[in-house]
Amino acid sequence: MDATGDAPDGWTVETRRTYTPAETDRELTYLTYRHDSGDLRVKVAPAALDGDDHPGYALRATQYPGLELAETTRVRTVLTFDRCDRIASQFMQLFSARYDGPGTLEDAFEYASERTRPHR
């Protein structure tokens, strides 16, 4: 995947927006992907959009989007959009490899999350 927001196999770009906040002249990007099953949405967006007091971009994933039992988890926060989008691509590929095999949504989500978290 590259900075144009092309989705990995098994994923679709759901939303892609760029905007310039009033207090800055820096253009920001908001991008969401949806797994072809419809069971997972991945969002790359400025961290401040979700109330974080953190500069940069946050990668968030929502299990069962649109349903009452939907659960959103912040997977990782990094400084730049390009870095966050690369991590999102890695997350989506790891998720698909596990989910399209013998794993459940929860197992695949945990597998991808663990492997895209920063090393400690």
XYZ file of C-alpha atoms in Angstrom:
120
model
C 0.000 0.000 0.000
C 1.232 3.518 -0.663
C 0.336 7.073 0.322
C -2.546 7.082 -2.166
C -4.502 4.868 0.200
C -4.721 1.757 -1.970
C -6.182 -1.056 0.101
C -4.542 -4.466 0.547
C -6.319 -7.535 -0.841
C -9.511 -8.245 1.058
C -9.967 -4.589 2.073
C -11.733 -1.560 0.584
C -11.062 2.125 1.090
C -14.282 3.296 2.701
C -13.483 6.993 3.270
C -10.613 9.261 2.290
C -10.683 12.939 3.195
C -8.127 15.684 3.460
C -8.764 18.925 5.272
C -6.974 21.919 6.735
C -7.921 22.863 10.309
C -8.648 26.552 10.938
C -5.727 27.051 13.319
C -3.069 25.736 10.907
C -2.197 25.646 7.228
C -1.089 22.011 7.395
C -3.282 19.582 5.459
C -4.440 16.535 7.429
C -5.796 13.212 6.139
C -8.529 10.894 7.411
C -8.725 7.394 5.929
C -10.858 4.351 6.724
C -10.673 0.824 5.372
C -13.269 -1.939 5.688
C -12.556 -5.660 5.583
C -14.541 -7.411 2.850
C -16.396 -9.412 5.525
C -17.711 -6.118 6.955
C -16.595 -7.260 10.420
C -13.692 -4.823 10.895
C -13.024 -1.169 10.080
C -9.540 0.341 10.335
C -9.118 4.114 10.649
C -6.008 6.256 10.159
C -6.756 9.772 11.429
C -5.238 12.642 13.388
C -5.086 11.543 17.025
C -6.777 14.768 18.146
C -9.987 13.852 16.252
C -10.835 11.274 18.873
C -9.986 13.522 21.794
C -6.408 12.362 22.297
C -4.014 14.986 23.587
C -1.305 13.554 21.363
C 0.240 14.901 18.179
C 0.319 12.741 15.101
C -1.954 10.013 13.805
C -3.810 7.201 15.533
C -4.582 3.789 14.103
C -7.914 2.568 15.449
C -9.859 -0.565 14.638
C -13.579 -1.156 15.158
C -14.863 -4.692 15.474
C -18.402 -5.176 14.132
C -18.829 -1.557 12.957
C -22.401 -0.308 12.862
C -23.667 -2.875 15.342
C -24.651 -2.297 18.953
C -21.769 -4.495 20.135
C -19.174 -2.536 18.105
C -15.907 -1.999 19.959
C -13.205 0.469 18.933
C -9.603 0.020 20.039
C -6.624 2.308 19.552
C -3.925 0.065 18.114
C -1.097 2.583 17.849
C -0.255 6.287 17.637
C 2.662 7.623 15.551
C 3.815 11.011 14.346
C 3.090 10.971 10.585
C 0.238 9.898 8.329
C 2.515 7.874 6.028
C 3.934 5.869 8.951
C 0.471 5.263 10.393
C -0.845 4.139 6.996
C 2.080 1.695 6.606
C 1.313 0.245 10.043
C -2.373 0.031 9.061
C -1.396 -1.934 5.958
C 0.671 -4.325 8.049
C -2.203 -4.676 10.541
C -4.727 -5.399 7.763
C -2.495 -8.007 6.118
C -1.856 -9.767 9.450
C -5.549 -9.658 10.320
C -6.567 -11.099 6.943
C -3.998 -13.898 7.122
C -5.395 -15.072 10.459
C -9.103 -14.300 9.875
C -9.273 -15.880 6.435
C -7.813 -19.042 7.954
C -8.935 -20.895 11.063
C -9.172 -17.854 13.380
C -12.104 -15.973 14.809
C -12.443 -12.199 14.497
C -11.210 -11.726 18.058
C -8.200 -14.025 17.530
C -7.277 -12.335 14.260
C -7.666 -8.875 15.796
C -5.445 -9.766 18.757
C -2.863 -11.383 16.457
C -2.605 -8.288 14.247
C -2.656 -5.885 17.213
C 0.167 -7.646 19.042
C 2.374 -7.632 15.961
C 1.875 -3.950 15.132
C 2.389 -2.553 18.645
C 5.691 -0.822 19.350
C 8.490 -3.000 20.703
C 9.181 -2.473 24.377
